[in-house]
Amino acid sequence: MHPVRVCIPSFRSENNSAEKGYTVFKIDVVVNGRQHTVEKRYREFHALHKMMKKMIKPPEIPSKHVRNWVPKVLEQRRQGLELYLQTIIMENEVLPKIFLDFLNIRHFPSVPKTESCGSFDTESEESTKLSHQPVMLFLRDPYLLPSAHDEFSNVVIEGVIHGVFCPDLQPR
């Protein structure tokens, strides 16, 4: 499953005196479990589509020209734009930067976190996990030789001491 999910739950009409009315689409974006909202006009979707065509083969975008602005037609456009965004996410393992910018997604990881630890072998999930080795625990100072009343001499400690401090000496 991709770490990015989008939906367009609603839209609203805006009217101002400088230009004729337009529709704003509310886009809910969830990235790795964190949600934020962006609002875009259709013309911003259209500009995104034109730029995306230069990089990838994007899906079809709903028609730019709508005959009437009745809620039923706008709802169809909302559904079409939602499908457009979801299809881009589903069909592209690596999302183009322009698409991430459109959705106001920052700090999106370009490689999975396990790869940043130095492992580029992603053939299986098991191969990307860090392996842990058992740790040797000393119950007393390892630099002191075992006492005479030990049942077994501590070969490991003697080997480490001789290996670290006297690498040229041969074992007894």
mmCIF file of C-alpha atoms in Angstrom:
data_model
loop_
_atom_site.group_PDB
_atom_site.id
_atom_site.type_symbol
_atom_site.label_atom_id
_atom_site.label_comp_id
_atom_site.label_asym_id
_atom_site.label_seq_id
_atom_site.Cartn_x
_atom_site.Cartn_y
_atom_site.Cartn_z
ATOM 1 C CA MET A 1 0.000 0.000 0.000
ATOM 2 C CA HIS A 2 1.304 3.444 -0.926
ATOM 3 C CA PRO A 3 2.059 5.798 2.010
ATOM 4 C CA VAL A 4 0.010 8.557 0.305
ATOM 5 C CA ARG A 5 -3.800 8.561 0.161
ATOM 6 C CA VAL A 6 -6.078 11.285 -1.159
ATOM 7 C CA CYS A 7 -9.782 11.971 -1.359
ATOM 8 C CA ILE A 8 -11.852 14.970 -2.343
ATOM 9 C CA PRO A 9 -14.730 14.965 0.127
ATOM 10 C CA SER A 10 -16.282 18.278 -0.883
ATOM 11 C CA PHE A 11 -16.250 21.392 -3.009
ATOM 12 C CA ARG A 12 -17.606 24.898 -2.692
ATOM 13 C CA SER A 13 -18.424 27.700 -5.097
ATOM 14 C CA GLU A 14 -16.637 31.027 -4.794
ATOM 15 C CA ASN A 15 -17.860 34.288 -6.253
ATOM 16 C CA ASN A 16 -15.886 37.503 -6.336
ATOM 17 C CA SER A 17 -16.261 40.709 -8.294
ATOM 18 C CA ALA A 18 -12.873 40.492 -10.066
ATOM 19 C CA GLU A 19 -13.690 37.285 -11.963
ATOM 20 C CA LYS A 20 -16.647 35.053 -12.554
ATOM 21 C CA GLY A 21 -17.462 32.341 -10.040
ATOM 22 C CA TYR A 22 -15.318 29.255 -9.664
ATOM 23 C CA THR A 23 -15.273 26.029 -7.688
ATOM 24 C CA VAL A 24 -12.749 25.105 -5.008
ATOM 25 C CA PHE A 25 -12.150 21.415 -4.283
ATOM 26 C CA LYS A 26 -11.137 20.332 -0.786
ATOM 27 C CA ILE A 27 -8.455 17.599 -0.948
ATOM 28 C CA ASP A 28 -7.728 15.507 2.143
ATOM 29 C CA VAL A 29 -4.171 14.169 1.970
ATOM 30 C CA VAL A 30 -2.897 11.426 4.282
ATOM 31 C CA VAL A 31 0.854 10.787 4.289
ATOM 32 C CA ASN A 32 2.176 8.017 6.557
ATOM 33 C CA GLY A 33 -0.870 8.404 8.804
ATOM 34 C CA ARG A 34 -0.732 12.214 9.024
ATOM 35 C CA GLN A 35 -3.545 14.193 7.426
ATOM 36 C CA HIS A 36 -3.682 17.694 6.015
ATOM 37 C CA THR A 37 -6.032 19.514 3.664
ATOM 38 C CA VAL A 38 -5.370 21.549 0.544
ATOM 39 C CA GLU A 39 -7.824 23.428 -1.623
ATOM 40 C CA LYS A 40 -7.418 23.654 -5.390
ATOM 41 C CA ARG A 41 -9.339 25.101 -8.294
ATOM 42 C CA TYR A 42 -9.904 23.097 -11.447
ATOM 43 C CA ARG A 43 -7.435 25.257 -13.359
ATOM 44 C CA GLU A 44 -4.711 24.166 -10.882
ATOM 45 C CA PHE A 45 -5.571 20.519 -11.633
ATOM 46 C CA HIS A 46 -5.392 21.307 -15.344
ATOM 47 C CA ALA A 47 -1.965 22.984 -14.967
ATOM 48 C CA LEU A 48 -0.747 19.947 -12.993
ATOM 49 C CA HIS A 49 -1.998 17.652 -15.747
ATOM 50 C CA LYS A 50 -0.122 19.599 -18.439
ATOM 51 C CA MET A 51 3.143 19.408 -16.458
ATOM 52 C CA MET A 52 2.651 15.728 -15.579
ATOM 53 C CA LYS A 53 2.253 14.853 -19.271
ATOM 54 C CA LYS A 54 5.882 15.915 -19.793
ATOM 55 C CA MET A 55 7.113 13.386 -17.187
ATOM 56 C CA ILE A 56 4.675 10.463 -17.095
ATOM 57 C CA LYS A 57 1.551 9.275 -18.835
ATOM 58 C CA PRO A 58 -1.149 10.542 -16.479
ATOM 59 C CA PRO A 59 -4.728 9.276 -16.545
ATOM 60 C CA GLU A 60 -7.466 11.258 -18.241
ATOM 61 C CA ILE A 61 -8.608 14.382 -16.430
ATOM 62 C CA PRO A 62 -12.267 15.431 -16.406
ATOM 63 C CA SER A 63 -13.221 17.896 -19.121
ATOM 64 C CA LYS A 64 -12.185 21.493 -18.654
ATOM 65 C CA HIS A 65 -15.437 22.827 -20.065
ATOM 66 C CA VAL A 66 -18.618 22.272 -18.110
ATOM 67 C CA ARG A 67 -21.887 23.459 -19.609
ATOM 68 C CA ASN A 68 -23.706 24.229 -16.406
ATOM 69 C CA TRP A 69 -22.693 24.586 -12.802
ATOM 70 C CA VAL A 70 -25.439 22.506 -11.243
ATOM 71 C CA PRO A 71 -24.455 20.442 -8.206
ATOM 72 C CA LYS A 72 -24.842 17.130 -10.076
ATOM 73 C CA VAL A 73 -22.298 18.169 -12.724
ATOM 74 C CA LEU A 74 -19.898 19.525 -10.096
ATOM 75 C CA GLU A 75 -20.217 16.282 -8.118
ATOM 76 C CA GLN A 76 -19.235 14.313 -11.236
ATOM 77 C CA ARG A 77 -16.209 16.583 -11.667
ATOM 78 C CA ARG A 78 -15.290 16.074 -7.987
ATOM 79 C CA GLN A 79 -15.431 12.301 -8.398
ATOM 80 C CA GLY A 80 -13.415 12.483 -11.616
ATOM 81 C CA LEU A 81 -10.675 14.630 -10.016
ATOM 82 C CA GLU A 82 -10.519 12.308 -7.002
ATOM 83 C CA LEU A 83 -10.109 9.304 -9.298
ATOM 84 C CA TYR A 84 -7.465 11.219 -11.265
ATOM 85 C CA LEU A 85 -5.318 11.815 -8.154
ATOM 86 C CA GLN A 86 -5.810 8.274 -6.828
ATOM 87 C CA THR A 87 -4.847 6.756 -10.186
ATOM 88 C CA ILE A 88 -1.604 8.752 -10.311
ATOM 89 C CA ILE A 89 -0.724 7.441 -6.843
ATOM 90 C CA MET A 90 -1.613 3.832 -7.693
ATOM 91 C CA GLU A 91 0.237 3.753 -11.016
ATOM 92 C CA ASN A 92 3.483 5.413 -9.887
ATOM 93 C CA GLU A 93 5.736 3.864 -7.282
ATOM 94 C CA VAL A 94 7.767 7.095 -7.177
ATOM 95 C CA LEU A 95 5.574 10.188 -7.257
ATOM 96 C CA PRO A 96 6.870 13.165 -9.263
ATOM 97 C CA LYS A 97 7.957 16.181 -7.229
ATOM 98 C CA ILE A 98 5.452 18.395 -9.040
ATOM 99 C CA PHE A 99 2.653 16.089 -7.842
ATOM 100 C CA LEU A 100 3.945 16.148 -4.253
ATOM 101 C CA ASP A 101 4.173 19.953 -4.409
ATOM 102 C CA PHE A 102 0.595 20.137 -5.710
ATOM 103 C CA LEU A 103 -0.565 18.221 -2.629
ATOM 104 C CA ASN A 104 1.722 20.259 -0.325
ATOM 105 C CA ILE A 105 3.663 17.167 0.673
ATOM 106 C CA ARG A 106 7.087 18.035 2.041
ATOM 107 C CA HIS A 107 9.833 15.769 3.364
ATOM 108 C CA PHE A 108 8.505 12.748 1.516
ATOM 109 C CA PRO A 109 11.101 9.956 1.779
ATOM 110 C CA SER A 110 12.586 8.986 -1.546
ATOM 111 C CA VAL A 111 13.809 5.618 -0.266
ATOM 112 C CA PRO A 112 12.367 3.339 2.398
ATOM 113 C CA LYS A 113 13.795 3.871 5.870
ATOM 114 C CA THR A 114 15.506 0.482 5.935
ATOM 115 C CA GLU A 115 17.569 1.436 2.905
ATOM 116 C CA SER A 116 18.864 4.539 4.648
ATOM 117 C CA CYS A 117 20.523 2.229 7.191
ATOM 118 C CA GLY A 118 22.901 1.000 4.509
ATOM 119 C CA SER A 119 21.069 -2.042 3.173
ATOM 120 C CA PHE A 120 20.061 -1.783 -0.485
ATOM 121 C CA ASP A 121 19.011 -5.417 -0.734
ATOM 122 C CA THR A 122 15.208 -5.173 -0.838
ATOM 123 C CA GLU A 123 14.438 -8.612 -2.207
ATOM 124 C CA SER A 124 12.624 -9.652 0.951
ATOM 125 C CA GLU A 125 11.359 -8.036 4.082
ATOM 126 C CA GLU A 126 13.562 -10.354 6.134
ATOM 127 C CA SER A 127 16.717 -9.147 4.376
ATOM 128 C CA THR A 128 16.029 -5.513 5.336
ATOM 129 C CA LYS A 129 15.869 -6.169 9.077
ATOM 130 C CA LEU A 130 18.897 -5.493 11.208
ATOM 131 C CA SER A 131 20.329 -8.621 12.750
ATOM 132 C CA HIS A 132 21.361 -8.713 16.385
ATOM 133 C CA GLN A 133 24.156 -10.837 17.767
ATOM 134 C CA PRO A 134 24.374 -12.094 21.351
ATOM 135 C CA VAL A 135 26.463 -10.004 23.704
ATOM 136 C CA MET A 136 29.103 -11.495 25.981
ATOM 137 C CA LEU A 137 28.528 -10.613 29.612
ATOM 138 C CA PHE A 138 31.344 -10.584 32.137
ATOM 139 C CA LEU A 139 30.358 -11.196 35.748
ATOM 140 C CA ARG A 140 33.698 -9.895 37.013
ATOM 141 C CA ASP A 141 36.620 -7.916 35.656
ATOM 142 C CA PRO A 142 37.700 -9.714 32.447
ATOM 143 C CA TYR A 143 41.270 -8.444 32.806
ATOM 144 C CA LEU A 144 41.859 -10.556 35.889
ATOM 145 C CA LEU A 145 42.705 -14.156 35.204
ATOM 146 C CA PRO A 146 40.271 -16.733 36.607
ATOM 147 C CA SER A 147 40.810 -17.577 40.237
ATOM 148 C CA ALA A 148 42.367 -20.912 41.154
ATOM 149 C CA HIS A 149 39.139 -22.302 42.576
ATOM 150 C CA ASP A 150 37.215 -22.054 39.252
ATOM 151 C CA GLU A 151 36.176 -25.493 38.029
ATOM 152 C CA PHE A 152 36.969 -24.556 34.428
ATOM 153 C CA SER A 153 39.486 -22.005 33.285
ATOM 154 C CA ASN A 154 37.915 -19.232 31.248
ATOM 155 C CA VAL A 155 39.401 -19.883 27.824
ATOM 156 C CA VAL A 156 37.385 -17.091 26.224
ATOM 157 C CA ILE A 157 38.663 -14.416 28.607
ATOM 158 C CA GLU A 158 42.250 -15.626 28.315
ATOM 159 C CA GLY A 159 41.936 -15.657 24.521
ATOM 160 C CA VAL A 160 40.590 -12.114 24.425
ATOM 161 C CA ILE A 161 43.266 -10.821 26.810
ATOM 162 C CA HIS A 162 46.062 -12.502 24.875
ATOM 163 C CA GLY A 163 44.583 -11.434 21.520
ATOM 164 C CA VAL A 164 44.207 -7.806 22.514
ATOM 165 C CA PHE A 165 47.255 -7.228 24.694
ATOM 166 C CA CYS A 166 49.718 -9.836 23.484
ATOM 167 C CA PRO A 167 48.800 -10.777 19.921
ATOM 168 C CA ASP A 168 52.251 -12.271 19.253
ATOM 169 C CA LEU A 169 52.084 -14.795 22.137
ATOM 170 C CA GLN A 170 51.056 -18.329 21.379
ATOM 171 C CA PRO A 171 48.236 -19.849 23.456
ATOM 172 C CA ARG A 172 49.351 -22.108 26.341
#
